[in-house]
Tab-separated table of C-alpha atoms and ligand atoms in Angstrom:
chain	number	residue	atom	x	y	z
X	1	UNK	CA	194.324	17.356	152.873
X	2	UNK	CA	198.008	15.812	153.325
X	3	UNK	CA	200.298	18.168	154.914
X	4	UNK	CA	197.706	21.060	154.472
X	5	UNK	CA	196.431	20.423	157.988
X	6	UNK	CA	197.144	23.314	159.958
X	7	UNK	CA	194.495	23.635	162.800
X	8	UNK	CA	191.909	21.208	163.923
X	9	UNK	CA	189.088	21.217	166.432
X	10	UNK	CA	188.178	18.632	169.321
X	11	UNK	CA	185.008	18.244	170.784
X	12	UNK	CA	183.157	15.941	173.338
X	13	UNK	CA	179.386	15.150	172.884
X	14	UNK	CA	176.807	13.070	174.333
X	15	UNK	CA	177.012	11.452	177.847
X	16	UNK	CA	180.322	11.859	179.334
X	17	UNK	CA	182.708	8.969	180.084
X	18	UNK	CA	185.723	8.618	182.305
X	19	UNK	CA	188.734	8.988	179.955
X	20	UNK	CA	187.384	11.524	177.738
X	21	UNK	CA	190.054	14.124	179.103
X	22	UNK	CA	192.760	11.538	178.693
X	23	UNK	CA	191.693	11.373	174.987
X	24	UNK	CA	191.553	15.048	174.658
X	25	UNK	CA	195.122	15.366	176.111
X	26	UNK	CA	196.296	12.945	173.470
X	27	UNK	CA	194.628	14.710	170.774
X	28	UNK	CA	196.210	18.120	171.901
X	29	UNK	CA	199.634	16.812	172.384
X	30	UNK	CA	199.816	14.761	169.322
X	31	UNK	CA	198.752	17.793	167.382
X	32	UNK	CA	201.282	20.067	168.811
X	33	UNK	CA	204.073	17.328	168.229
X	34	UNK	CA	202.897	17.370	164.480
X	35	UNK	CA	202.999	21.069	164.260
X	36	UNK	CA	199.235	21.395	164.127
X	37	UNK	CA	197.236	24.000	166.017
X	38	UNK	CA	194.472	22.426	168.294
X	39	UNK	CA	191.264	24.206	169.343
X	40	UNK	CA	189.042	22.880	172.019
X	41	UNK	CA	185.289	23.328	171.066
X	42	UNK	CA	183.188	23.526	174.258
X	43	UNK	CA	179.701	21.981	174.837
X	44	UNK	CA	179.826	19.588	171.955
X	45	UNK	CA	178.098	20.716	168.755
X	46	UNK	CA	176.552	23.566	170.633
X	47	UNK	CA	180.140	25.048	170.788
X	48	UNK	CA	180.537	24.677	167.054
X	49	UNK	CA	177.161	26.520	166.424
X	50	UNK	CA	177.931	29.291	168.966
X	51	UNK	CA	181.579	29.811	168.426
X	52	UNK	CA	182.375	28.501	171.904
X	53	UNK	CA	185.947	27.422	171.854
X	54	UNK	CA	189.397	27.765	173.603
X	55	UNK	CA	192.812	27.377	172.017
X	56	UNK	CA	194.640	24.348	173.500
X	57	UNK	CA	198.374	24.468	174.344
X	58	UNK	CA	200.604	21.806	175.956
X	59	UNK	CA	199.942	23.063	179.424
X	60	UNK	CA	196.101	23.348	179.014
X	61	UNK	CA	195.824	19.649	179.317
X	62	UNK	CA	198.216	19.085	181.965
X	63	UNK	CA	196.828	16.882	184.908
X	64	UNK	CA	193.913	15.777	182.672
X	65	UNK	CA	194.913	12.272	182.266
X	66	UNK	CA	193.710	11.209	185.651
X	67	UNK	CA	190.631	13.416	185.681
X	68	UNK	CA	186.886	12.192	185.184
X	69	UNK	CA	184.335	14.078	183.244
X	70	UNK	CA	185.358	16.358	180.338
X	71	UNK	CA	187.049	19.633	180.623
X	72	UNK	CA	185.477	20.644	177.363
X	73	UNK	CA	181.884	20.042	178.820
X	74	UNK	CA	179.494	17.973	176.883
X	75	UNK	CA	175.968	18.379	175.443
X	76	UNK	CA	173.397	16.716	173.152
X	77	UNK	CA	172.660	19.466	170.626
X	78	UNK	CA	169.022	19.639	169.425
X	79	UNK	CA	170.018	22.466	167.109
X	80	UNK	CA	172.854	20.663	165.525
X	81	UNK	CA	170.070	18.286	164.138
X	82	UNK	CA	168.712	20.966	161.853
X	83	UNK	CA	170.205	21.935	158.631
X	84	UNK	CA	170.325	25.676	159.940
X	85	UNK	CA	172.453	24.677	163.105
X	86	UNK	CA	174.696	22.504	160.788
X	87	UNK	CA	175.196	25.472	158.593
X	88	UNK	CA	176.345	27.599	161.567
X	89	UNK	CA	178.629	24.936	162.696
X	90	UNK	CA	180.387	24.800	159.391
X	91	UNK	CA	180.693	28.534	159.306
X	92	UNK	CA	182.428	28.447	162.652
X	93	UNK	CA	184.848	25.899	161.186
X	94	UNK	CA	185.687	28.233	158.293
X	95	UNK	CA	185.850	31.252	160.695
X	96	UNK	CA	188.419	29.445	162.863
X	97	UNK	CA	190.129	27.743	159.961
X	98	UNK	CA	189.704	24.222	161.099
X	99	UNK	CA	190.897	21.647	158.604
X	100	UNK	CA	189.444	18.783	160.732
X	101	UNK	CA	187.339	17.887	163.669
X	102	UNK	CA	187.921	15.040	166.113
X	103	UNK	CA	184.664	14.080	167.926
X	104	UNK	CA	184.703	12.091	171.246
X	105	UNK	CA	181.451	10.302	172.015
X	106	UNK	CA	178.994	7.692	170.781
X	107	UNK	CA	176.785	6.978	167.723
X	108	UNK	CA	175.125	10.420	168.043
X	109	UNK	CA	178.457	12.013	167.900
X	110	UNK	CA	179.338	10.078	164.728
X	111	UNK	CA	176.136	11.220	162.917
X	112	UNK	CA	177.011	14.716	163.680
X	113	UNK	CA	180.588	14.117	162.103
X	114	UNK	CA	178.846	12.657	159.134
X	115	UNK	CA	176.921	15.930	158.729
X	116	UNK	CA	180.149	18.069	158.978
X	117	UNK	CA	181.675	15.757	156.656
X	118	UNK	CA	178.913	16.198	153.910
X	119	UNK	CA	179.822	20.043	154.149
X	120	UNK	CA	183.437	19.280	153.505
X	121	UNK	CA	185.033	19.111	156.842
X	122	UNK	CA	187.464	16.277	157.700
X	123	UNK	CA	186.308	14.257	160.671
X	124	UNK	CA	187.380	11.313	162.803
X	125	UNK	CA	185.373	9.883	165.669
X	126	UNK	CA	186.716	8.258	169.044
X	127	UNK	CA	184.356	5.807	170.692
X	128	UNK	CA	183.690	7.272	174.328
X	129	UNK	CA	180.692	5.813	176.194
X	130	UNK	CA	180.289	3.745	179.423
X	131	UNK	CA	177.692	1.675	177.732
X	132	UNK	CA	180.295	-0.068	175.339
X	133	UNK	CA	177.350	-0.143	172.931
X	134	UNK	CA	179.207	1.110	169.696
X	135	UNK	CA	179.074	-1.775	167.239
X	136	UNK	CA	182.172	-1.198	165.357
X	137	UNK	CA	184.520	-1.585	168.309
X	138	UNK	CA	184.849	-4.192	171.030
X	139	UNK	CA	185.872	-1.582	173.682
X	140	UNK	CA	184.750	1.954	174.295
X	141	UNK	CA	186.573	4.404	176.548
X	142	UNK	CA	184.830	4.818	179.886
X	143	UNK	CA	183.367	1.159	180.184
X	144	UNK	CA	186.045	-0.318	182.463
X	145	UNK	CA	185.708	2.669	184.885
X	146	UNK	CA	181.929	2.472	184.958
X	147	UNK	CA	182.109	-1.285	185.614
X	148	UNK	CA	184.561	-0.924	188.461
X	149	UNK	CA	182.575	1.925	189.989
X	150	UNK	CA	179.246	-0.270	189.682
X	151	UNK	CA	181.063	-3.189	191.133
X	152	UNK	CA	182.514	-1.388	194.227
X	153	UNK	CA	178.859	-0.346	194.979
X	154	UNK	CA	177.486	-3.718	194.632
X	155	UNK	CA	180.164	-5.300	196.694
X	156	UNK	CA	179.251	-2.687	199.435
X	157	UNK	CA	175.663	-3.391	198.987
X	158	UNK	CA	176.337	-7.158	199.268
X	159	UNK	CA	177.690	-6.601	202.923
X	160	UNK	CA	174.449	-5.018	204.125
X	161	UNK	CA	172.162	-7.317	202.158
X	162	UNK	CA	173.880	-10.392	203.917
X	163	UNK	CA	173.783	-8.829	207.393
X	164	UNK	CA	169.872	-8.379	206.992
X	165	UNK	CA	169.255	-11.369	204.731
X	166	UNK	CA	167.665	-9.175	202.072
X	167	UNK	CA	167.493	-9.129	198.263
X	168	UNK	CA	169.256	-6.244	196.554
X	169	UNK	CA	167.964	-5.206	193.082
X	170	UNK	CA	170.412	-2.918	191.520
X	171	UNK	CA	169.826	-1.106	188.391
X	172	UNK	CA	172.939	-0.216	186.381
X	173	UNK	CA	173.236	2.181	183.230
X	174	UNK	CA	173.674	0.864	179.734
X	175	UNK	CA	170.856	2.472	177.879
X	176	UNK	CA	169.502	-0.246	175.463
X	177	UNK	CA	172.480	-2.622	176.023
X	178	UNK	CA	173.391	-4.983	178.668
X	179	UNK	CA	177.238	-4.795	178.435
X	180	UNK	CA	177.599	-3.146	181.872
X	181	UNK	CA	174.952	-5.417	183.491
X	182	UNK	CA	176.648	-8.516	182.081
X	183	UNK	CA	180.156	-7.699	183.319
X	184	UNK	CA	179.348	-6.354	186.774
X	185	UNK	CA	176.698	-9.246	187.300
X	186	UNK	CA	179.479	-11.730	186.529
X	187	UNK	CA	182.061	-9.908	188.636
X	188	UNK	CA	179.758	-9.378	191.417
X	189	UNK	CA	178.599	-12.973	191.588
X	190	UNK	CA	175.005	-11.966	191.072
X	191	UNK	CA	172.068	-14.294	191.689
X	192	UNK	CA	170.168	-13.071	188.724
X	193	UNK	CA	171.381	-10.634	185.840
X	194	UNK	CA	168.687	-9.162	183.535
X	195	UNK	CA	169.601	-7.746	180.368
X	196	UNK	CA	167.516	-5.917	177.638
X	197	UNK	CA	168.960	-8.230	174.992
X	198	UNK	CA	167.436	-11.320	176.505
X	199	UNK	CA	163.743	-12.459	176.632
X	200	UNK	CA	162.730	-12.454	180.169
X	201	UNK	CA	160.754	-15.507	181.878
X	202	UNK	CA	160.152	-14.334	185.328
X	203	UNK	CA	159.710	-17.395	187.004
X	204	UNK	CA	162.682	-19.218	185.321
X	205	UNK	CA	165.098	-16.222	185.116
X	206	UNK	CA	164.344	-14.547	188.482
X	207	UNK	CA	162.321	-16.611	190.969
X	208	UNK	CA	163.918	-20.045	190.278
X	209	UNK	CA	167.468	-18.873	190.777
X	210	UNK	CA	166.566	-17.271	194.171
X	211	UNK	CA	164.866	-20.283	195.035
X	212	UNK	CA	167.839	-22.583	194.146
X	213	UNK	CA	170.118	-20.072	196.054
X	214	UNK	CA	167.762	-20.367	199.102
X	215	UNK	CA	167.849	-24.266	198.875
X	216	UNK	CA	171.564	-24.244	198.905
X	217	UNK	CA	171.478	-22.205	202.232
X	218	UNK	CA	171.984	-18.795	200.808
X	219	UNK	CA	169.880	-16.088	202.673
X	220	UNK	CA	170.706	-12.990	200.648
X	221	UNK	CA	170.322	-12.365	196.892
X	222	UNK	CA	171.783	-9.923	194.230
X	223	UNK	CA	169.646	-9.219	191.386
X	224	UNK	CA	171.287	-6.852	188.599
X	225	UNK	CA	168.970	-5.119	186.206
X	226	UNK	CA	170.184	-3.265	183.098
X	227	UNK	CA	168.400	-0.231	182.718
X	228	UNK	CA	166.988	-1.052	179.376
X	229	UNK	CA	164.950	-4.002	180.812
X	230	UNK	CA	161.198	-3.330	180.641
X	231	UNK	CA	159.711	-1.915	183.904
X	232	UNK	CA	163.030	-1.576	185.501
X	233	UNK	CA	164.390	-2.438	188.871
X	234	UNK	CA	161.314	-1.217	190.922
X	235	UNK	CA	158.863	-3.555	188.897
X	236	UNK	CA	161.401	-6.581	189.349
X	237	UNK	CA	161.600	-5.775	193.084
X	238	UNK	CA	158.090	-5.548	193.256
X	239	UNK	CA	157.340	-8.928	191.776
X	240	UNK	CA	160.209	-10.631	193.940
X	241	UNK	CA	158.525	-9.198	196.987
X	242	UNK	CA	155.105	-10.250	195.918
X	243	UNK	CA	156.206	-13.900	194.879
X	244	UNK	CA	158.676	-14.713	197.552
X	245	UNK	CA	158.080	-12.346	200.587
X	246	UNK	CA	161.911	-11.703	200.861
X	247	UNK	CA	162.546	-8.365	202.056
X	248	UNK	CA	163.951	-6.357	198.959
X	249	UNK	CA	165.742	-3.161	198.502
X	250	UNK	CA	166.095	-1.322	195.235
X	251	UNK	CA	169.371	0.789	194.321
X	252	UNK	CA	169.463	2.820	191.107
X	253	UNK	CA	173.300	3.486	190.669
X	254	UNK	CA	172.611	6.092	188.103
X	255	UNK	CA	175.180	8.960	187.160
X	256	UNK	CA	177.900	7.901	189.838
X	257	UNK	CA	178.761	5.358	187.192
X	258	UNK	CA	179.752	8.017	184.813
X	259	UNK	CA	182.182	9.812	187.180
X	260	UNK	CA	185.630	9.141	188.741
X	261	UNK	CA	189.185	8.849	187.782
X	262	UNK	CA	189.599	6.522	184.868
X	263	UNK	CA	191.259	3.178	185.228
X	264	UNK	CA	194.505	2.297	183.628
X	265	UNK	CA	192.665	0.620	180.701
X	266	UNK	CA	190.632	3.642	180.199
X	267	UNK	CA	193.580	5.868	180.223
X	268	UNK	CA	195.675	3.647	178.094
X	269	UNK	CA	193.051	3.310	175.226
X	270	UNK	CA	191.929	6.832	175.358
X	271	UNK	CA	195.491	8.035	174.832
X	272	UNK	CA	196.290	5.686	172.090
X	273	UNK	CA	192.805	6.498	170.331
X	274	UNK	CA	193.174	10.135	170.739
X	275	UNK	CA	196.574	9.863	169.165
X	276	UNK	CA	195.306	7.892	166.270
X	277	UNK	CA	192.554	10.225	165.562
X	278	UNK	CA	195.062	13.082	164.861
X	279	UNK	CA	197.408	10.727	162.924
X	280	UNK	CA	194.485	9.952	160.536
X	281	UNK	CA	193.337	13.455	159.838
X	282	UNK	CA	197.208	14.401	159.501
X	283	UNK	CA	197.355	11.782	156.802
X	284	UNK	CA	194.473	13.235	154.876
X	285	UNK	CA	191.807	10.621	156.024
X	286	UNK	CA	188.288	11.554	156.775
X	287	UNK	CA	185.045	9.952	157.788
X	288	UNK	CA	186.887	7.500	160.101
X	289	UNK	CA	186.053	6.109	163.471
X	290	UNK	CA	189.081	4.836	165.753
X	291	UNK	CA	188.126	1.291	167.106
X	292	UNK	CA	189.423	-1.890	168.711
X	293	UNK	CA	189.097	-5.285	167.331
X	294	UNK	CA	190.255	-7.687	170.133
X	295	UNK	CA	193.376	-6.076	171.369
X	296	UNK	CA	194.269	-4.423	168.045
X	297	UNK	CA	193.519	-0.772	167.051
X	298	UNK	CA	191.764	-0.280	163.661
X	299	UNK	CA	189.745	2.180	162.090
X	300	UNK	CA	186.409	1.996	160.121
X	301	UNK	CA	184.371	4.270	157.623
X	302	UNK	CA	181.855	5.804	159.692
X	303	UNK	CA	178.898	4.808	157.412
X	304	UNK	CA	180.156	1.300	157.752
X	305	UNK	CA	180.599	1.655	161.428
X	306	UNK	CA	177.059	2.709	161.932
X	307	UNK	CA	175.573	-0.215	160.081
X	308	UNK	CA	177.491	-2.757	162.178
X	309	UNK	CA	175.680	-4.638	165.021
X	310	UNK	CA	177.107	-6.280	167.956
X	311	UNK	CA	175.453	-8.225	170.999
X	312	UNK	CA	176.390	-9.291	174.386
X	313	UNK	CA	178.829	-12.281	174.746
X	314	UNK	CA	176.726	-15.212	174.904
X	315	UNK	CA	179.331	-17.537	176.158
X	316	UNK	CA	180.161	-15.196	179.192
X	317	UNK	CA	176.254	-15.019	179.800
X	318	UNK	CA	175.989	-18.768	179.654
X	319	UNK	CA	178.927	-19.134	182.242
X	320	UNK	CA	177.557	-16.274	184.449
X	321	UNK	CA	174.052	-18.004	184.727
X	322	UNK	CA	175.592	-21.389	185.240
X	323	UNK	CA	177.663	-20.056	188.248
X	324	UNK	CA	175.027	-17.756	189.607
X	325	UNK	CA	174.757	-17.549	193.353
X	326	UNK	CA	176.792	-15.995	196.002
G	401	F6P	O1	175.072	6.682	177.269
G	401	F6P	C1	175.510	7.035	178.526
G	401	F6P	C2	174.352	6.874	179.503
G	401	F6P	O2	174.845	7.139	180.702
G	401	F6P	C3	173.532	5.878	179.518
G	401	F6P	O3	173.868	4.643	180.152
G	401	F6P	C4	172.193	6.469	180.125
G	401	F6P	O4	171.097	5.811	179.643
G	401	F6P	C5	172.204	7.854	179.643
G	401	F6P	O5	173.617	8.150	179.218
G	401	F6P	C6	171.835	8.867	180.540
G	401	F6P	O6	171.977	10.144	179.917
G	401	F6P	P1	171.712	11.461	180.867
G	401	F6P	O7	173.026	11.859	181.338
G	401	F6P	O8	171.082	12.396	179.712
G	401	F6P	O9	170.606	11.342	181.929
């Protein structure tokens, strides 16, 4: 592609994440600085299928750095999974003269980018999800904000649990991964943290820590359950009440974790990654995902990235369990 890049599209797809707007802003403004036109595709891949777009100028992203959600709207597109849907999307790219697409989202978004790439469109992905479950990157945009939001709620719950000497069972998001659960459990000083990655022995992992806490004089308990854990928070709470008779309350934090102004970290990472995505396309690269390896920004081939795996940090998990209590 080289210098031939004249116009690119940017879209947000899948679950939204705080920092998506900051990344869109960086994509748009980097394009403009490089003399590339930028088109915002609305409602994820559905927007490409339906020709739902808006031209983006410098001012269109003004004030977006600090805004949660995504100004481009997001969706999970069933139609784009079909060959016919993909063909419509490709036709829109051709009609609008898009030389490349920057896709902000998770693994589903990258599979969509791969499909576009098979039809000859240059693509780069940027990792945005509160779950932090994208294997090729040590960090995904939105994770820090989501953890801070969850932690604020957990701290508040602790106040009332302490007053009433209750047990709080809090379910946090993360889909099939325990990254949010581990970090907020550790930062919130939880008595118990249950993650989908770990085999659960109810007596050892839930009841015994509560007993230990009680024996050391504590009369309220914080149990964090990552949403991927079998049975979920209600089942965990039911069994705690049944086995210990402690007054227990369930809170499902849910979508509140996806909203709010992005933290400093999310704004910084989103800005740099958005910029990098445009740089890669402008250099003629395609099929890449911008990622972080430790503190370093790198990029991977999408195929290679989708075949990677990552797990929760076992050292962190071990220390968290060792220090569990209140
Ligand atoms: O992937 C982000 C996420 O918020 C997950 O943590 C959660 O399982 C899922 O999306 C919820 O999806 P929806 O917004 O479609 O209910």
